[in-house]
Coordinates of C-alpha atoms and ligand atoms in Angstrom, one line a residue:
X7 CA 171.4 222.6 186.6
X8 CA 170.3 220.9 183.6
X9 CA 172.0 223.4 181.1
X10 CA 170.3 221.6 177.7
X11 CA 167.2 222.3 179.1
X12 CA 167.7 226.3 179.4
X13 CA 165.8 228.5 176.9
X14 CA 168.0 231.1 175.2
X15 CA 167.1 234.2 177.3
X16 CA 167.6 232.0 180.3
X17 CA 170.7 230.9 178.9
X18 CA 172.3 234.4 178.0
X19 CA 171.4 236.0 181.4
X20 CA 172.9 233.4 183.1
X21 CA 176.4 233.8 180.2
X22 CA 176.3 237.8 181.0
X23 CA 176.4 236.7 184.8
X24 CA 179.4 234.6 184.3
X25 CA 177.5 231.8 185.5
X26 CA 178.2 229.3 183.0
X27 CA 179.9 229.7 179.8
X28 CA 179.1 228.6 176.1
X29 CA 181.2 226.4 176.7
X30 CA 179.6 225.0 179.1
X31 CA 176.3 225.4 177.6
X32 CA 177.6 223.7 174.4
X33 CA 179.0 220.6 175.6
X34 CA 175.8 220.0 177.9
X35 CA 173.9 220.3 174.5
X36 CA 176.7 217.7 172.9
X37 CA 175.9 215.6 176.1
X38 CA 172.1 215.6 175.4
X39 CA 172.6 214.7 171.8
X40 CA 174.7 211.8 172.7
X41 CA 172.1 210.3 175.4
X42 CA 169.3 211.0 172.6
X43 CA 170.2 211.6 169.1
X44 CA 169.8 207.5 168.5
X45 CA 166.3 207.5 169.1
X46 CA 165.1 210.7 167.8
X47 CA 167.5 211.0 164.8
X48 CA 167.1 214.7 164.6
X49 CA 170.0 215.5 162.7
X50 CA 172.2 214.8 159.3
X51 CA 175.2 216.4 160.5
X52 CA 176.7 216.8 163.6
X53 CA 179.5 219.7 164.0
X54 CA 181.1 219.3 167.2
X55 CA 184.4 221.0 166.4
X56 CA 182.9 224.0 164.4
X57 CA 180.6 224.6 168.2
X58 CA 183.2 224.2 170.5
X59 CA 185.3 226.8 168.5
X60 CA 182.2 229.2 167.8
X61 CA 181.8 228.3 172.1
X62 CA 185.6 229.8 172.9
X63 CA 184.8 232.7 170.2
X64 CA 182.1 233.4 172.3
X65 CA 183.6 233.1 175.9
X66 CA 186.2 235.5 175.1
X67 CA 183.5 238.1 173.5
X68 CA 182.1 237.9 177.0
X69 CA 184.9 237.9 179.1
X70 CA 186.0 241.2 178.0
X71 CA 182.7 242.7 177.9
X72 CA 182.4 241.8 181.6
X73 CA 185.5 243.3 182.3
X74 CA 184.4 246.9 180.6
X75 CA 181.3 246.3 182.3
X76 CA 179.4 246.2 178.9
X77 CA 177.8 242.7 178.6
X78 CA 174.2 244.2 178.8
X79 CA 174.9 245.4 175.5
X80 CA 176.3 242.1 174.1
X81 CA 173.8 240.4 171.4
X82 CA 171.2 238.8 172.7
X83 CA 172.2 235.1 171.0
X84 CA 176.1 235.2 172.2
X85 CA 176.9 232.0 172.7
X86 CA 173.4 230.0 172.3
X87 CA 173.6 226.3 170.9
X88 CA 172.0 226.7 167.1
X89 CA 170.2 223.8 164.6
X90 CA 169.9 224.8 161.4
X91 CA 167.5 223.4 158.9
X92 CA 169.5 221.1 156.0
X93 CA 167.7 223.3 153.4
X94 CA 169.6 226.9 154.4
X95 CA 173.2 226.9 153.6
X96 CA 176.1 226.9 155.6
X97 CA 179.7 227.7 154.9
X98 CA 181.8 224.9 154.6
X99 CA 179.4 222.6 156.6
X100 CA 177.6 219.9 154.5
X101 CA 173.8 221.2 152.9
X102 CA 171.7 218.3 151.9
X103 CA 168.1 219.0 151.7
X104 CA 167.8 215.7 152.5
X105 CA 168.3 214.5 149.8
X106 CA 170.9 212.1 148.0
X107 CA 171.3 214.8 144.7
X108 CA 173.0 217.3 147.0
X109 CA 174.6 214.0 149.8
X110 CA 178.4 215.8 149.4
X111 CA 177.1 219.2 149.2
X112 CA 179.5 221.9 150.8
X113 CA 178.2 225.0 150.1
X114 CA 180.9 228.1 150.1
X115 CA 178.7 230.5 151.7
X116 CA 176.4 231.3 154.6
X117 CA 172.8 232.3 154.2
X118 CA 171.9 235.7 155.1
X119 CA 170.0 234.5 158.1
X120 CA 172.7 232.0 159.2
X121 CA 175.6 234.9 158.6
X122 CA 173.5 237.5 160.8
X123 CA 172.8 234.2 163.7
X124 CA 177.1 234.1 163.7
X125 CA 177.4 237.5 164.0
X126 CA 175.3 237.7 166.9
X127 CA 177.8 234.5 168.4
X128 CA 175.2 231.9 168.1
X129 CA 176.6 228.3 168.1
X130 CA 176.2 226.4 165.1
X131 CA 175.9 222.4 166.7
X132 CA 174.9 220.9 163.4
X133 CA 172.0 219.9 160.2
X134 CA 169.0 219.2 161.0
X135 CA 166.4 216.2 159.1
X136 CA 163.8 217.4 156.6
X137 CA 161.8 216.0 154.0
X138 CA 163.6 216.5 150.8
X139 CA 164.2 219.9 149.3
X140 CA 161.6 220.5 152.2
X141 CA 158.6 218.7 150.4
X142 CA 156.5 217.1 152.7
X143 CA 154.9 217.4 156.5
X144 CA 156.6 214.4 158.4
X145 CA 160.5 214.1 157.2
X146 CA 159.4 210.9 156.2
X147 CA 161.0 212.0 152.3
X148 CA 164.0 212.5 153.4
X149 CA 166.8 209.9 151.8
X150 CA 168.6 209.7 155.1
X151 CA 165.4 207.8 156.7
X152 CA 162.7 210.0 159.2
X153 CA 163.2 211.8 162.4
X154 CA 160.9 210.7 165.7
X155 CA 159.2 212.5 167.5
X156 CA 160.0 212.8 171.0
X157 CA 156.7 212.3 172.9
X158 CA 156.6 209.4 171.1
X159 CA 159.2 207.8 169.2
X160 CA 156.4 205.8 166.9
X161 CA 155.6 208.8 165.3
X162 CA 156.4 211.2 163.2
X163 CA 158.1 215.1 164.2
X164 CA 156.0 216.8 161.6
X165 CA 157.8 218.4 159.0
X166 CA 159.2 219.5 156.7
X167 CA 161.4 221.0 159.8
X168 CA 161.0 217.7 162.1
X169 CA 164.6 217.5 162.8
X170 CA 164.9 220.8 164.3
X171 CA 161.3 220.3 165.8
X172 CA 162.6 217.1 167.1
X173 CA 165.4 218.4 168.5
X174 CA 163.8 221.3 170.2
X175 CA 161.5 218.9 172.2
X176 CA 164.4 216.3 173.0
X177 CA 166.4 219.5 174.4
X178 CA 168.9 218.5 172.1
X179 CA 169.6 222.4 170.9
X180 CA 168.3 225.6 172.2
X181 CA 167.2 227.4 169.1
X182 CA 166.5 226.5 165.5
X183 CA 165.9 227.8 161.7
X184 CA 163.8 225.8 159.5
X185 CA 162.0 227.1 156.7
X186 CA 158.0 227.2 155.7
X187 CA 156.9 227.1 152.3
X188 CA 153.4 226.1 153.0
X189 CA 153.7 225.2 156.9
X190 CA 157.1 223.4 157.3
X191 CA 158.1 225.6 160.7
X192 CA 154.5 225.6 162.1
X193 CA 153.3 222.1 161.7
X194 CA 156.1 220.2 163.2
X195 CA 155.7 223.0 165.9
X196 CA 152.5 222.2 167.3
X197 CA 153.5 218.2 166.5
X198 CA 156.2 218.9 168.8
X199 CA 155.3 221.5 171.8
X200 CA 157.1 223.9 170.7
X201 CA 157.1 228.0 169.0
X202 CA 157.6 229.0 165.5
X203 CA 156.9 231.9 163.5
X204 CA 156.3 231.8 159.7
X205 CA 157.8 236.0 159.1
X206 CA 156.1 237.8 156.4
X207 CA 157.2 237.3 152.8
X208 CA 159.2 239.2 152.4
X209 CA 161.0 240.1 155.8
X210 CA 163.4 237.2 156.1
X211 CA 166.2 237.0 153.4
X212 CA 166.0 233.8 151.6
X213 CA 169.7 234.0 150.4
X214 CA 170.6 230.8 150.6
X215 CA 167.7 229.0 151.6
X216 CA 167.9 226.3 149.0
X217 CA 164.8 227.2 146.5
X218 CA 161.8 225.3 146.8
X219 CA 159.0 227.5 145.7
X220 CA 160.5 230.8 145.4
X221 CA 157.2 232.8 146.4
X222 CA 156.5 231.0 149.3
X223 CA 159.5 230.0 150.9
X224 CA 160.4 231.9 154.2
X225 CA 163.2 231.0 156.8
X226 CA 161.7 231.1 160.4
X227 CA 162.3 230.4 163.8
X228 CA 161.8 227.9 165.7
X229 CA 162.2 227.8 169.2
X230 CA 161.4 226.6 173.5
X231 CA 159.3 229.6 173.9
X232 CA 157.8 233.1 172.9
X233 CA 160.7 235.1 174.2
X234 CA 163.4 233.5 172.6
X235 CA 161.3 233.2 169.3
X236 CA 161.1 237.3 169.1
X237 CA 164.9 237.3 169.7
X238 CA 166.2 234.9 166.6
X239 CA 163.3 236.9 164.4
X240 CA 165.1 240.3 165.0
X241 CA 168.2 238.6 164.5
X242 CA 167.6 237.6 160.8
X243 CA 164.7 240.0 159.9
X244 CA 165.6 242.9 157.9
X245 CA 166.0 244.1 154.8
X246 CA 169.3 241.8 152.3
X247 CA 170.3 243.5 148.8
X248 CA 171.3 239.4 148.4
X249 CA 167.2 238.6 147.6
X250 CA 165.5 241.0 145.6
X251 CA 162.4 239.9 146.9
X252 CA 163.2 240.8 150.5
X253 CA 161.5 243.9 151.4
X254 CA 163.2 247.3 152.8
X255 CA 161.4 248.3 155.7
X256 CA 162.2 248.9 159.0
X257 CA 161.9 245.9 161.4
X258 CA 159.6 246.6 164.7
X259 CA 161.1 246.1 167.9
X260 CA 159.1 243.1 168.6
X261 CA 160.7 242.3 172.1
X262 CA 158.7 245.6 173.4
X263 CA 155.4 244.0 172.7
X264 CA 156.5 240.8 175.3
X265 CA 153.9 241.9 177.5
X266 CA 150.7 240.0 178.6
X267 CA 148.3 243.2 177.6
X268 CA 146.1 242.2 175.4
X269 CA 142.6 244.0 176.0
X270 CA 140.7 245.1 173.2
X271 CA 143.2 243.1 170.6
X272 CA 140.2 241.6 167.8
X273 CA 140.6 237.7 167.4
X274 CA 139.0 236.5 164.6
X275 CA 137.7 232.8 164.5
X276 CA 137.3 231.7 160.9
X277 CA 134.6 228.5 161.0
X278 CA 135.9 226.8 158.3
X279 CA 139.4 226.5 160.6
X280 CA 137.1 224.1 162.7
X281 CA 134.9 222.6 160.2
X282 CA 135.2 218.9 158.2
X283 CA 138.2 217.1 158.6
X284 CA 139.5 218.4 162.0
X285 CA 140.0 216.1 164.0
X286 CA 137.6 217.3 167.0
X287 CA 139.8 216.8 170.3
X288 CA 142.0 218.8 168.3
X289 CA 139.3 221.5 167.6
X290 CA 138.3 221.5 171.4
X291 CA 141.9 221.7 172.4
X292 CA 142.4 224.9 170.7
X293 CA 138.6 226.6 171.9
X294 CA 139.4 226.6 175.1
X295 CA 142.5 228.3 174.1
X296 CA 140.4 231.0 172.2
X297 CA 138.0 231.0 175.0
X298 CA 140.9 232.0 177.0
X299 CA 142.3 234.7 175.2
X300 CA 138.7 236.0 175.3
X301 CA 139.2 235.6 179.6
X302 CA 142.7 237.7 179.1
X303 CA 140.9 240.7 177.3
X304 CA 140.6 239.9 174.0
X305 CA 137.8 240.6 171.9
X306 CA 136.7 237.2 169.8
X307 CA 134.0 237.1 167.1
X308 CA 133.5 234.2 164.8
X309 CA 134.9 235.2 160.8
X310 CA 134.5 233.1 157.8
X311 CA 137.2 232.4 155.3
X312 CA 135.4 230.5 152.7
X313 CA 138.3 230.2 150.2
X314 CA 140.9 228.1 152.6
X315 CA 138.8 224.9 150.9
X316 CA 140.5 226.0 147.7
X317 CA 144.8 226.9 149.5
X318 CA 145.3 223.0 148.8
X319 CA 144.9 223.0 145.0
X320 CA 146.7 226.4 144.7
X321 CA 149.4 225.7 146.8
X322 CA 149.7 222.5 144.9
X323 CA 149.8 223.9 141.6
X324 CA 151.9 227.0 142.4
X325 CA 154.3 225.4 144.5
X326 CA 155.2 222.5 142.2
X327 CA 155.6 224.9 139.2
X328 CA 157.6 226.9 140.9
X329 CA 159.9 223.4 142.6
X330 CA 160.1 222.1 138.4
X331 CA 161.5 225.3 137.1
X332 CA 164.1 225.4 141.1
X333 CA 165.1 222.0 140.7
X334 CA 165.8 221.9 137.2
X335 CA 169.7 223.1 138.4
X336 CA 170.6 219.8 139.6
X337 CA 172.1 218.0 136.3
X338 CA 175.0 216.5 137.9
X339 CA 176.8 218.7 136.4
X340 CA 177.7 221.9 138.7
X341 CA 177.4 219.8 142.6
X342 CA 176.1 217.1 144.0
X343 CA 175.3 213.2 143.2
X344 CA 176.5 212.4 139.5
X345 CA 175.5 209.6 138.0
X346 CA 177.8 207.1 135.5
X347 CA 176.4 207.3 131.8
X348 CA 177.7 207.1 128.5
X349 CA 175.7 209.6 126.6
X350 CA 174.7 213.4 127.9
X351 CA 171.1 212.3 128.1
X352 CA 171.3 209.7 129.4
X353 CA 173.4 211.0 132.2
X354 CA 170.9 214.1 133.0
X355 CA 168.4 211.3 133.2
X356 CA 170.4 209.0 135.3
X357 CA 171.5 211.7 137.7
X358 CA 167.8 213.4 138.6
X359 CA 166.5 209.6 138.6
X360 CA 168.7 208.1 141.1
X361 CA 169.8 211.6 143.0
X362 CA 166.0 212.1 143.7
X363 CA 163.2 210.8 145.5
X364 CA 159.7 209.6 144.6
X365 CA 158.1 212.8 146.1
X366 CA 160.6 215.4 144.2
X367 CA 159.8 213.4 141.7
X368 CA 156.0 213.5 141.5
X369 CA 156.4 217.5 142.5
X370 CA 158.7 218.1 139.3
X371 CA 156.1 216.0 137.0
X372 CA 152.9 217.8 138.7
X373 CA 154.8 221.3 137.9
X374 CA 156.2 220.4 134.8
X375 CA 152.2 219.7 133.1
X376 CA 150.9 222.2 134.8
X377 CA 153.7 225.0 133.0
X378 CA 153.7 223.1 130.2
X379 CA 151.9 224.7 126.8
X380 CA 148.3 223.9 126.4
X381 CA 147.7 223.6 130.3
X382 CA 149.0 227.0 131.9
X383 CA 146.2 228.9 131.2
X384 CA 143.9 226.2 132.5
X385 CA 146.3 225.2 135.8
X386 CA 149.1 227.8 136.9
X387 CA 147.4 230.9 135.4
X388 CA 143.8 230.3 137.2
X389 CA 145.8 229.2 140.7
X390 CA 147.3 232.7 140.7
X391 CA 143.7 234.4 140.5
X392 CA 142.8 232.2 142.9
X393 CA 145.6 233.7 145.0
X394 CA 144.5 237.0 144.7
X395 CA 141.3 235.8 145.5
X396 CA 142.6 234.6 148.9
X397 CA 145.1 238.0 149.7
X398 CA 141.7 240.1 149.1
X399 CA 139.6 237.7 151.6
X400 CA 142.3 237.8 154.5
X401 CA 142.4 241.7 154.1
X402 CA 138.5 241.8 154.6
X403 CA 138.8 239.8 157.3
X404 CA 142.1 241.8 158.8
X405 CA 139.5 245.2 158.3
X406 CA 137.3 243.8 161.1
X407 CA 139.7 241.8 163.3
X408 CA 144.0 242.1 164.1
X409 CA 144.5 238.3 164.7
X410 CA 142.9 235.3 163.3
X411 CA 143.0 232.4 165.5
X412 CA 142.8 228.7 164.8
X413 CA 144.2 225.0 165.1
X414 CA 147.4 224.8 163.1
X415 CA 146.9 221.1 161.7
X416 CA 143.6 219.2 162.2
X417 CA 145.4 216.1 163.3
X418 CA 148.0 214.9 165.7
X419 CA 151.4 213.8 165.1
X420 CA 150.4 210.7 163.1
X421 CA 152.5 207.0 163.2
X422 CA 155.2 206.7 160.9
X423 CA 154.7 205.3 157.5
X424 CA 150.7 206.7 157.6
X425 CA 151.5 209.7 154.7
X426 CA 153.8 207.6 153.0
X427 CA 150.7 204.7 152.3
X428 CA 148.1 208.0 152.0
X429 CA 149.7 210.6 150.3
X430 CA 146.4 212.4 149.3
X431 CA 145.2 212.4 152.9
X432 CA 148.9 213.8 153.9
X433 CA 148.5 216.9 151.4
X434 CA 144.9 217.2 153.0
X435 CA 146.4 218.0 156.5
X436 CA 147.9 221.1 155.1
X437 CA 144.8 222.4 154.9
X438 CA 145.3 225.1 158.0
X439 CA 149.2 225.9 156.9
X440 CA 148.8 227.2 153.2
X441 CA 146.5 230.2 152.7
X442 CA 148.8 232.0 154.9
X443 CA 151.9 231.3 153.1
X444 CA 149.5 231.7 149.5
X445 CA 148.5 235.5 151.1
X446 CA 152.2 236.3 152.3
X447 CA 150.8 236.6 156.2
X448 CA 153.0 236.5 159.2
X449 CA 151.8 233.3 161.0
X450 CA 152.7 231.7 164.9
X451 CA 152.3 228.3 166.2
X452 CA 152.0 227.8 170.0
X453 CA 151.6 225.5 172.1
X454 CA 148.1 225.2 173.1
X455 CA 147.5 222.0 175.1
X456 CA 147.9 218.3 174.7
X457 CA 144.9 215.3 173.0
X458 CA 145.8 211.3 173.1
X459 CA 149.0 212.7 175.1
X460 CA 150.3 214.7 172.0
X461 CA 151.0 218.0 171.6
X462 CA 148.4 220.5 169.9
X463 CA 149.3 223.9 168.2
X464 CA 147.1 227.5 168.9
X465 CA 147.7 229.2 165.1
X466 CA 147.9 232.7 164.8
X467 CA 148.0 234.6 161.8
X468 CA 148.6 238.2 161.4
X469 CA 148.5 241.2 159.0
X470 CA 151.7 241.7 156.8
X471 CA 154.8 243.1 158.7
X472 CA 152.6 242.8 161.9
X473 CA 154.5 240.3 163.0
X474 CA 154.3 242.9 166.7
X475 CA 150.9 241.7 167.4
X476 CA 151.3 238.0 167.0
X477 CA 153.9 238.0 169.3
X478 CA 151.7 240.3 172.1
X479 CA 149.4 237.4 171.8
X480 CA 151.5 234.9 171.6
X481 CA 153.6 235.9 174.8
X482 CA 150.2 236.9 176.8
X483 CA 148.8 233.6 176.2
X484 CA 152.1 231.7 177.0
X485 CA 152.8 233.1 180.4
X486 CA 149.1 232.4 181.3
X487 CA 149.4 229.0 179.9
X488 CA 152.8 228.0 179.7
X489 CA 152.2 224.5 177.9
X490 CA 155.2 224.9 176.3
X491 CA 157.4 224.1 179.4
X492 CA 155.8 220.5 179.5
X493 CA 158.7 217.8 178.2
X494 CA 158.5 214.7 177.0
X495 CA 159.6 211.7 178.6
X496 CA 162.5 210.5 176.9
Ligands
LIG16 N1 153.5 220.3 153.5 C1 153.8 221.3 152.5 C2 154.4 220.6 151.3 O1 154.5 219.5 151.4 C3 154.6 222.4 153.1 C4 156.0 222.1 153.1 C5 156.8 223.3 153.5 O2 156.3 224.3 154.1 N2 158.1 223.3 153.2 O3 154.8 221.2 150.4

């Protein structure tokens, strides 16, 4: 048995079994990096020791549960191989965000999403790539050089979470938490073959997710199929007195709605999701996946979003106010890179100009004007109308339909070194990824089919805290599917 290759539920029916062991599991995992990690470059920091002895905590937890006979009421992620994104903090394990301002970054506490992940016994194998502080769609920012992507090393992962959606598809961990500000979990996702679920605002703690923009950010998982997608979302969902903006509400069983029922469930297809600058194999790729939801029961009907043409400007404006004002904490001072200087000033300048990159850069000068007195009423203040604008059109639309399906990114994964010589045309493949995140929707990405021999995403986006019926979709259309069991060939 190939154990790296095992999905999580797979994984932990086999552990309650006493089939294998997390130990077992783990080291196969190790194994896989080993063979791989030199072409794929998935992750910053390897922690071997920390997973063997989070392996052994595990085997003894399930040892004794089979000997009381209780392992069917063990956690459901006991044992299983975890990546976590390098933007969501660890204790004592090295946090980078990719970038050289935090490189010796040990943070002293866990993120709420990481500490619930431990307590349920997952394994903790190491840091995954990003683009730094999480800016960007192809972990080509990040200061430690870019991730590949598996079904073909030339190109890029996706990102920002390419190292985890790199490693997913190389097999080189079993589940993964990255973060989406605008995108970064589903993008990489459907770049990669793989699941990930963008939670409603709100329902994820971002304690300890290292601050990008603070209204957008969500952690979310990222995973080998539906399944084990619904299982790490109940694991971190749920209310955290840690973020103030994390909402108290109960969490709905989502595992119940892993059934392939989907009759009568309204999909909405918005034109402009298929309109200019999709790529077309990439719009038929993910018709015929409508057209077969419509086979499976579903009811589809063509909706019209015209305000997605204006997410990019918004999400541009508000997210890059919101990174100036986040990033303004790394002086040099308190962690991370400090620079040598003589004077105060010139070390603050010294520090943020060698400790970060040219896109961090741009972002904090873009957010910076567009605060700044004289241009907030003009910028910032008329992109947060605009957001309203968009909230009130996906509630229309979520008054005649329960899902809204469409491609997740116009393009395929694209050659490295294309966004960093186009930057403009990089920000313009966001287009599918940011109204959602702008309106605070729960959104999916699954895999849907393959163009030029590369993976392509199905997107679909949901109501607020109805995360449930994604995942009834998402699961129906899988099992019917199941184009998310295809591998690359490494
Ligand atoms: N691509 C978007 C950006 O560059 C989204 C990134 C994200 O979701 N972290 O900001």
């Amino acid at each position: 048995m190939t154990l790296h290759r095992l999905t999580a539920h797979e994984a932990r029916d086999l552990l309650r079994k006493g089939e294998i062991t997390s130990t077992e599991l783990t080291e196969a995992v190790l194994r896989r990096i080993e063979e791989v990690e030199d072409k794929v470059k998935a992750f910053l920091t390897l922690t071997p020791e920390v997973a063997l002895t989070h392996a052994a905590e595990a085997d003894r937890r399930l040892e004794e549960a089979r000997k009381s006979g209780t392992q069917d009421t063990l956690p459901d992620l006991l044992g299983i191989p975890l990546a976590v994104k390098d933007v969501i903090s660890t204790a004592g394990i090295r946090t980078t965000c990719a970038s050289r301002i935090l490189h010796n970054y040990i943070p002293p506490y866990d993120a709420t999403a990481v500490a619930r992940l431990r307590a349920q016994g997952a394994v903790i194998i190491g840091k995954t790539n990003t683009d730094e502080f999480a800016m960007g769609w192809s972990t080509e920012n990040s200061a430690f050089g870019p991730s590949h992507n598996p079904w073909d090393l030339s190109r890029v992962p996706g990102g920002s979470s390419g190292g985890n959606a790199a490693a997913l598809a190389a097999d080189e961990t079993i589940i993964a938490i990255g973060s989406d500000t605008g995108g970064s979990v589903r993008q990489p996702a459907s770049f990669c073959n793989h699941v990930a679920l963008r939670p409603t605002y709100g329902r994820v703690s971002r304690y300890g997710l290292v601050a990008f923009a603070s209204s957008l950010d969500q952690i979310g998982p990222m995973t080998k199929d539906v399944t084990d997608c619904a299982l790490v979302y109940m694991a971190i969902a749920g209310h955290d007195p840690n973020d103030s903006t994390s909402v108290n509400r109960p969490v709905e069983d989502v595992t119940h709605h892993l059934v392939p029922e989907i009759k009568g469930i309204r999909v909405g297809v918005p034109q402009e999701y298929f309109g200019e600058g999709i790529e077309p194999d990439v719009a038929d790729v993910v018709l015929k996946a409508v057209r077969q939801l419509e086979e499976m029961g579903a009811i589809v009907e063509e909706i019209s979003l015209p305000l997605t043409r204006h997410s990019i400007p918004v999400y541009y404006l508000i997210a890059t106010a919101e990174a100036s004002a986040n990033l303004a904490r790394y002086d040099g001072i308190r962690y991370g890179y400090s620079a040598e200087a003589e004077t105060l000033w010139e070390y603050f300048m010294r520090t943020r100009g060698e400790g970060f990159g040219p896109e961090v850069k741009r972002r904090i000068i873009l957010g910076t004007y567009a605060l700044s007195a004289g241009y907030y009423d003009a910028y910032y203040l008329r992109a947060q109308k605009v957001r309203t604008l968009i909230r009130r059109e996906f509630d229309q639309a979520f008054e005649k339909v329960d899902v809204i399906a469409g491609p997740v990114t116009p393009v395929v994964a694209w050659p490295i070194g294309w966004a960093m010589e186009n930057p403009v045309q990089a920000y313009l493949t966001d287009l599918l990824t940011l109204s959602q995140a702008i309106a605070g929707l729960p959104a999916m990405s699954v895999p849907a089919g393959f163009t030029q021999g590369l993976p392509v995403g199905l997107q679909l986006v949901g109501r607020a805290f109805d995360e449930a019926t994604l995942f009834r979709v998402a699961y129906a259309y899988e099992q019917t599917t199941r184009w998310g069991e295809q591998r690359p060939a490494l």
